[in-house]
Amino acid sequence: MTATATPPSTRPEDIDRSLIHGVLPRWTPLAIAVGSLAVATAVIVPRGVNFYGIAALSFVLCLVVTSVLSWRVEGRRKGTDRTVTVLVYGAFLLAATPLVALVYAVLREGLPGLSVEFFTHDMRGVIGAGGGIAHAIVGTLLVTGLAALISIPIGLMTSIYLVEYGRGRLAASVRFLVDVMTGIPSIVAGLFAYALFEVFYGPGIRMGAAGSVALSVLMIPVVVRSSEEMLKLVPNELREASYALGVPRWRTIVYVVLPTAIAGIATGITLALARVIGETAPLLLACGLTTTMNTNLFDGRMTTLPVYAYYGFATPGFPPEAGFQRAWSAALVLIAIVMALNLVARIISRIFAPKTAGR
């Protein structure tokens, strides 16, 4: 006896209602967003221009209209999905608002002060208008460069120990200390560097090398953590294959593990540099301030861009507008350097990333 397939039920109560709802056009979310913005503007502008109020009312209108319309036309499942999507976009815009406002304010206030003189002169003998940040740029590069020379070898070797060799209480203790160092306030790092150099040079010492030590205290745990995570991502099969060929462990680390993880390690190091290059508090204590060019890290005070911007607002001079302008322009240059470092990190990650069959 041959079995026959039972035809699917066509009774209305047996049909999944979520599969027979309509679908909104693709342009609907954009149309709702534009309409909500227009309505919010028309409601609030007559009472006075308030961008925050317009943004808040636009978001509420967009959320309500999208949810109600999608639930009625597309059903509960799709309606819930669109509601959560609007909430996610709203959260993203809320998080991005301070960044956009910051960049806009720095560009608006800092661009008018940029000039050839601003990049090629220092502040020697300048009281009012004029002067530049040449000494601050050189100081920033020297102090951060020495901090990188201190931090990168220590941080990378520590991460190699934790991943490749570390076992037991010693490794656990090192990880705990790294976690503690990650949360150290920057001013404490500056106090440590100042106290350390005071032992050798006496009280009141200020020099660029002390600032580099302070920055390295903040940079080392970041390098350790980022490098450790990258080394953990290297498959154990690569290590085992190298050991099977009789290659010693140190050669396996140098020629197999590190080249495989170099993209992530370089990215982490670059981001660590971008994180410490804008520190102000530790450099106020360790490096001090000078108005002239100083290229010797072990002799005399040295100015960096964050300290330069801080003193531009704290002691602007007379007229104060010139000091404020220099501070804004210095902040703009510092942001540009940090953005360049982040761009370099992305380029390094793309260049040295392991190539796959599909690339």
Coordinates of N, CA and C in Angstrom, one line a residue, residues 110-259:
G110 N 40.3 76.3 16.7 CA 41.8 76.0 16.5 C 42.3 76.4 15.1
L111 N 41.4 76.2 14.0 CA 41.9 76.4 12.7 C 42.4 77.9 12.4
P112 N 41.7 78.9 13.0 CA 42.2 80.3 12.7 C 43.6 80.5 13.2
G113 N 44.1 79.8 14.2 CA 45.4 80.0 14.7 C 46.6 79.3 14.0
L114 N 46.3 78.4 13.1 CA 47.3 77.6 12.4 C 48.0 78.5 11.3
S115 N 49.3 78.5 11.4 CA 50.1 79.2 10.4 C 51.5 78.6 10.4
V116 N 52.3 79.1 9.4 CA 53.7 78.6 9.3 C 54.4 79.0 10.6
E117 N 54.2 80.2 11.1 CA 54.9 80.7 12.3 C 54.5 79.8 13.5
F118 N 53.3 79.4 13.5 CA 52.8 78.6 14.7 C 53.6 77.3 14.8
F119 N 53.9 76.7 13.7 CA 54.6 75.4 13.6 C 56.1 75.6 13.7
T120 N 56.7 76.7 13.5 CA 58.1 76.9 13.4 C 58.8 77.7 14.5
H121 N 58.0 78.3 15.3 CA 58.5 79.2 16.4 C 58.2 78.6 17.8
D122 N 59.0 79.0 18.8 CA 58.6 78.6 20.2 C 58.1 79.9 20.9
M123 N 58.0 79.8 22.2 CA 57.4 80.9 22.9 C 58.4 81.8 23.6
R124 N 59.7 81.8 23.2 CA 60.7 82.6 23.9 C 60.4 84.1 23.6
G125 N 60.3 84.8 24.7 CA 60.1 86.2 24.7 C 58.7 86.7 24.2
V126 N 57.8 85.8 24.0 CA 56.4 86.1 23.6 C 55.5 86.4 24.8
I127 N 54.9 87.5 24.8 CA 54.0 87.9 25.9 C 52.5 87.9 25.4
G128 N 52.3 88.5 24.3 CA 50.9 88.6 23.7 C 50.7 87.7 22.6
A129 N 50.4 88.3 21.4 CA 50.2 87.5 20.2 C 51.5 87.0 19.7
G130 N 51.4 86.0 18.8 CA 52.6 85.4 18.2 C 53.1 84.1 18.9
G131 N 54.2 83.7 18.5 CA 54.7 82.4 19.1 C 54.2 81.2 18.4
G132 N 54.7 80.0 18.9 CA 54.2 78.8 18.3 C 54.5 77.6 19.2
I133 N 54.4 76.4 18.6 CA 54.4 75.2 19.3 C 55.6 74.3 18.8
A134 N 56.6 74.8 18.2 CA 57.7 74.0 17.7 C 58.3 73.2 18.8
H135 N 58.6 73.9 20.0 CA 59.2 73.2 21.1 C 58.3 72.2 21.7
A136 N 57.0 72.4 21.7 CA 56.0 71.5 22.3 C 55.9 70.2 21.4
I137 N 55.9 70.4 20.1 CA 55.9 69.2 19.2 C 57.1 68.4 19.3
V138 N 58.3 69.0 19.4 CA 59.5 68.2 19.6 C 59.5 67.5 20.9
G139 N 59.1 68.2 22.0 CA 59.0 67.6 23.3 C 58.1 66.4 23.3
T140 N 56.9 66.6 22.7 CA 56.0 65.5 22.6 C 56.6 64.2 21.9
L141 N 57.2 64.5 20.8 CA 57.8 63.3 20.1 C 58.9 62.7 20.8
L142 N 59.8 63.5 21.5 CA 60.9 62.9 22.2 C 60.4 62.1 23.4
V143 N 59.5 62.7 24.2 CA 59.1 62.1 25.4 C 58.3 60.8 25.1
T144 N 57.4 60.9 24.2 CA 56.6 59.7 23.8 C 57.5 58.6 23.2
G145 N 58.5 59.1 22.4 CA 59.4 58.1 21.7 C 60.2 57.3 22.8
L146 N 60.7 58.0 23.8 CA 61.5 57.3 24.8 C 60.5 56.4 25.6
A147 N 59.3 56.9 25.9 CA 58.4 56.0 26.6 C 58.1 54.7 25.8
A148 N 58.0 54.9 24.5 CA 57.8 53.7 23.7 C 59.0 52.7 23.7
L149 N 60.2 53.3 23.7 CA 61.4 52.4 23.8 C 61.4 51.7 25.1
I150 N 60.9 52.3 26.1 CA 60.9 51.6 27.4 C 59.8 50.6 27.5
S151 N 58.6 51.0 27.0 CA 57.4 50.2 27.3 C 57.3 49.0 26.3
I152 N 57.6 49.1 25.1 CA 57.4 48.1 24.1 C 58.2 46.8 24.4
P153 N 59.5 46.9 24.6 CA 60.2 45.6 25.0 C 59.7 45.0 26.3
I154 N 59.5 45.8 27.3 CA 59.0 45.2 28.6 C 57.6 44.6 28.4
G155 N 56.7 45.4 27.8 CA 55.4 44.9 27.6 C 55.3 43.6 26.8
L156 N 56.0 43.6 25.7 CA 56.0 42.5 24.7 C 56.6 41.2 25.4
M157 N 57.7 41.4 26.1 CA 58.4 40.2 26.7 C 57.5 39.7 27.9
T158 N 56.8 40.6 28.6 CA 55.9 40.1 29.6 C 54.8 39.3 29.1
S159 N 54.2 39.8 28.0 CA 53.1 39.1 27.4 C 53.6 37.7 26.8
I160 N 54.8 37.6 26.3 CA 55.3 36.4 25.8 C 55.5 35.4 27.0
Y161 N 56.0 35.9 28.1 CA 56.1 35.1 29.3 C 54.8 34.5 29.7
L162 N 53.8 35.4 29.8 CA 52.5 35.0 30.3 C 51.8 33.9 29.4
V163 N 52.0 34.0 28.1 CA 51.4 33.1 27.2 C 52.2 31.8 27.0
E164 N 53.5 32.0 26.8 CA 54.3 30.8 26.4 C 55.0 30.1 27.6
Y165 N 55.3 30.8 28.6 CA 56.0 30.2 29.7 C 55.3 30.2 31.1
G166 N 54.5 31.2 31.3 CA 54.0 31.5 32.6 C 53.0 30.4 33.1
R167 N 53.2 29.9 34.3 CA 52.3 28.9 34.9 C 52.4 29.1 36.4
G168 N 51.3 28.8 37.0 CA 51.3 28.8 38.5 C 51.1 30.2 39.1
R169 N 51.6 30.4 40.3 CA 51.4 31.6 41.1 C 52.1 32.8 40.6
L170 N 53.3 32.6 40.0 CA 54.0 33.7 39.5 C 53.3 34.4 38.3
A171 N 52.8 33.6 37.4 CA 52.0 34.1 36.3 C 50.8 34.8 36.7
A172 N 50.1 34.2 37.7 CA 48.9 34.8 38.3 C 49.2 36.1 38.9
S173 N 50.3 36.2 39.6 CA 50.7 37.4 40.3 C 51.0 38.5 39.3
V174 N 51.7 38.2 38.2 CA 52.0 39.1 37.2 C 50.8 39.7 36.5
R175 N 49.8 38.8 36.2 CA 48.6 39.3 35.7 C 47.8 40.2 36.6
F176 N 47.8 39.9 37.9 CA 47.2 40.7 38.9 C 47.8 42.1 38.9
L177 N 49.2 42.1 38.9 CA 49.9 43.4 39.0 C 49.6 44.2 37.7
V178 N 49.5 43.6 36.6 CA 49.2 44.3 35.3 C 47.8 44.9 35.4
D179 N 46.8 44.1 35.9 CA 45.5 44.7 36.1 C 45.5 45.9 37.0
V180 N 46.3 45.8 38.1 CA 46.3 46.9 39.0 C 47.0 48.1 38.4
M181 N 48.0 47.9 37.6 CA 48.6 49.0 36.9 C 47.7 49.7 35.9
T182 N 46.8 48.9 35.3 CA 45.9 49.4 34.3 C 45.0 50.5 34.9
G183 N 44.7 50.3 36.2 CA 43.8 51.3 36.8 C 44.5 52.4 37.6
I184 N 45.8 52.5 37.5 CA 46.5 53.5 38.2 C 46.2 54.9 37.7
P185 N 45.8 55.9 38.5 CA 45.6 57.2 38.0 C 46.9 57.8 37.4
S186 N 46.7 58.6 36.4 CA 47.9 59.2 35.7 C 48.7 60.1 36.6
I187 N 48.1 60.8 37.6 CA 48.9 61.6 38.5 C 49.8 60.8 39.4
V188 N 49.3 59.6 39.7 CA 50.2 58.7 40.5 C 51.4 58.3 39.7
A189 N 51.3 58.0 38.5 CA 52.5 57.7 37.6 C 53.4 58.9 37.6
G190 N 52.9 60.1 37.5 CA 53.8 61.3 37.5 C 54.5 61.4 38.9
L191 N 53.8 61.2 40.0 CA 54.4 61.3 41.3 C 55.5 60.2 41.4
F192 N 55.3 59.0 40.9 CA 56.3 58.0 41.0 C 57.5 58.4 40.2
A193 N 57.4 58.9 39.0 CA 58.5 59.3 38.2 C 59.3 60.4 38.8
Y194 N 58.6 61.4 39.4 CA 59.2 62.5 40.1 C 60.0 62.0 41.3
A195 N 59.4 61.1 42.1 CA 60.1 60.6 43.3 C 61.3 59.8 42.9
L196 N 61.2 59.0 41.8 CA 62.3 58.2 41.3 C 63.5 59.1 40.9
F197 N 63.3 60.1 40.1 CA 64.4 61.0 39.7 C 64.8 61.9 40.8
E198 N 64.0 62.2 41.7 CA 64.4 63.0 42.9 C 65.5 62.3 43.7
V199 N 65.5 61.0 43.7 CA 66.5 60.2 44.5 C 67.9 60.4 43.9
F200 N 67.9 60.6 42.5 CA 69.2 60.7 41.8 C 69.7 62.1 41.6
Y201 N 68.7 63.0 41.4 CA 69.0 64.4 41.0 C 68.7 65.4 42.0
G202 N 68.0 65.0 43.1 CA 67.7 66.0 44.1 C 66.3 66.6 43.9
P203 N 65.8 67.3 44.9 CA 64.4 67.8 44.8 C 64.3 68.9 43.7
G204 N 63.1 69.0 43.2 CA 62.8 70.0 42.2 C 63.2 69.7 40.8
I205 N 63.6 68.4 40.6 CA 64.1 68.0 39.2 C 63.0 67.9 38.3
R206 N 63.2 68.4 37.1 CA 62.2 68.3 36.0 C 63.0 68.0 34.7
M207 N 62.6 67.0 34.0 CA 63.3 66.6 32.7 C 62.4 65.7 31.9
G208 N 62.7 65.7 30.6 CA 61.9 64.9 29.7 C 61.9 63.4 30.0
A209 N 63.1 62.9 30.4 CA 63.2 61.5 30.7 C 62.2 61.1 31.8
A210 N 62.0 61.9 32.8 CA 61.1 61.6 33.9 C 59.7 61.5 33.4
G211 N 59.3 62.4 32.4 CA 58.0 62.3 31.8 C 57.9 61.0 31.0
S212 N 58.9 60.5 30.4 CA 58.9 59.3 29.6 C 58.7 58.1 30.6
V213 N 59.3 58.1 31.7 CA 59.1 57.0 32.7 C 57.7 57.0 33.2
A214 N 57.1 58.2 33.4 CA 55.7 58.3 33.9 C 54.8 57.8 32.8
L215 N 55.0 58.1 31.5 CA 54.2 57.6 30.5 C 54.3 56.1 30.3
S216 N 55.5 55.6 30.5 CA 55.8 54.1 30.3 C 55.0 53.3 31.4
V217 N 54.9 53.9 32.6 CA 54.1 53.2 33.6 C 52.6 53.1 33.2
L218 N 52.1 54.0 32.5 CA 50.7 54.0 32.0 C 50.6 53.1 30.7
M219 N 51.7 53.0 29.9 CA 51.7 52.4 28.6 C 51.9 50.9 28.7
I220 N 52.8 50.5 29.7 CA 53.2 49.0 29.8 C 52.0 48.1 30.0
P221 N 51.1 48.4 30.9 CA 50.0 47.4 31.0 C 49.1 47.3 29.8
V222 N 48.9 48.4 29.0 CA 48.2 48.4 27.8 C 48.9 47.5 26.8
V223 N 50.2 47.6 26.7 CA 50.9 46.8 25.7 C 50.9 45.3 26.1
V224 N 51.0 45.1 27.4 CA 50.9 43.7 27.9 C 49.6 43.0 27.6
R225 N 48.5 43.7 27.9 CA 47.2 43.1 27.7 C 46.9 42.9 26.3
S226 N 47.2 43.9 25.4 CA 46.8 43.8 24.0 C 47.7 42.7 23.3
S227 N 49.0 42.7 23.7 CA 49.9 41.6 23.1 C 49.5 40.3 23.6
E228 N 49.2 40.1 24.9 CA 48.8 38.8 25.4 C 47.6 38.3 24.7
E229 N 46.6 39.1 24.4 CA 45.4 38.6 23.8 C 45.7 38.2 22.3
M230 N 46.6 38.9 21.7 CA 46.9 38.6 20.3 C 47.7 37.3 20.2
L231 N 48.6 37.1 21.2 CA 49.4 35.8 21.2 C 48.5 34.6 21.5
K232 N 47.5 34.8 22.3 CA 46.5 33.7 22.6 C 45.7 33.3 21.4
L233 N 45.6 34.2 20.4 CA 44.8 33.9 19.2 C 45.6 33.0 18.2
V234 N 46.9 32.9 18.4 CA 47.7 32.1 17.5 C 47.4 30.6 17.8
P235 N 47.0 29.8 16.8 CA 46.6 28.4 17.0 C 47.7 27.6 17.6
N236 N 47.4 26.7 18.5 CA 48.4 25.8 19.1 C 49.0 24.9 18.1
E237 N 48.2 24.6 17.0 CA 48.7 23.7 16.0 C 50.0 24.2 15.3
L238 N 50.1 25.5 15.2 CA 51.3 26.0 14.6 C 52.5 25.8 15.5
R239 N 52.3 26.0 16.8 CA 53.4 25.7 17.7 C 53.8 24.2 17.7
E240 N 52.8 23.4 17.8 CA 53.0 21.9 17.8 C 53.7 21.4 16.5
A241 N 53.3 22.0 15.4 CA 54.0 21.6 14.1 C 55.5 22.0 14.2
S242 N 55.8 23.2 14.7 CA 57.2 23.7 14.8 C 57.9 22.8 15.8
Y243 N 57.3 22.4 16.9 CA 58.0 21.6 17.9 C 58.3 20.2 17.3
A244 N 57.3 19.7 16.5 CA 57.5 18.4 15.9 C 58.7 18.3 14.9
L245 N 59.0 19.5 14.4 CA 60.2 19.6 13.5 C 61.5 19.7 14.2
G246 N 61.4 19.7 15.6 CA 62.6 19.9 16.4 C 63.1 21.3 16.6
V247 N 62.2 22.3 16.3 CA 62.6 23.7 16.5 C 62.5 24.1 18.0
P248 N 63.5 24.7 18.5 CA 63.4 25.1 20.0 C 62.2 26.1 20.2
R249 N 61.8 26.2 21.5 CA 60.7 27.1 21.8 C 61.0 28.5 21.4
W250 N 62.2 29.0 21.7 CA 62.4 30.4 21.4 C 62.4 30.7 20.0
R251 N 62.9 29.8 19.1 CA 62.8 30.0 17.7 C 61.3 29.9 17.2
T252 N 60.6 29.1 17.8 CA 59.1 29.0 17.5 C 58.4 30.3 17.8
I253 N 58.8 30.9 18.9 CA 58.2 32.2 19.3 C 58.6 33.3 18.3
V254 N 59.9 33.3 17.9 CA 60.4 34.4 17.1 C 59.9 34.3 15.7
Y255 N 59.9 33.0 15.1 CA 59.7 32.8 13.7 C 58.3 32.3 13.4
V256 N 57.5 31.9 14.3 CA 56.2 31.4 14.1 C 55.1 32.2 14.8
V257 N 55.2 32.3 16.1 CA 54.2 33.0 16.9 C 54.1 34.5 16.6
L258 N 55.2 35.1 16.8 CA 55.2 36.6 16.6 C 54.8 37.1 15.2
P259 N 55.4 36.5 14.1 CA 54.9 36.9 12.8 C 53.4 36.7 12.6

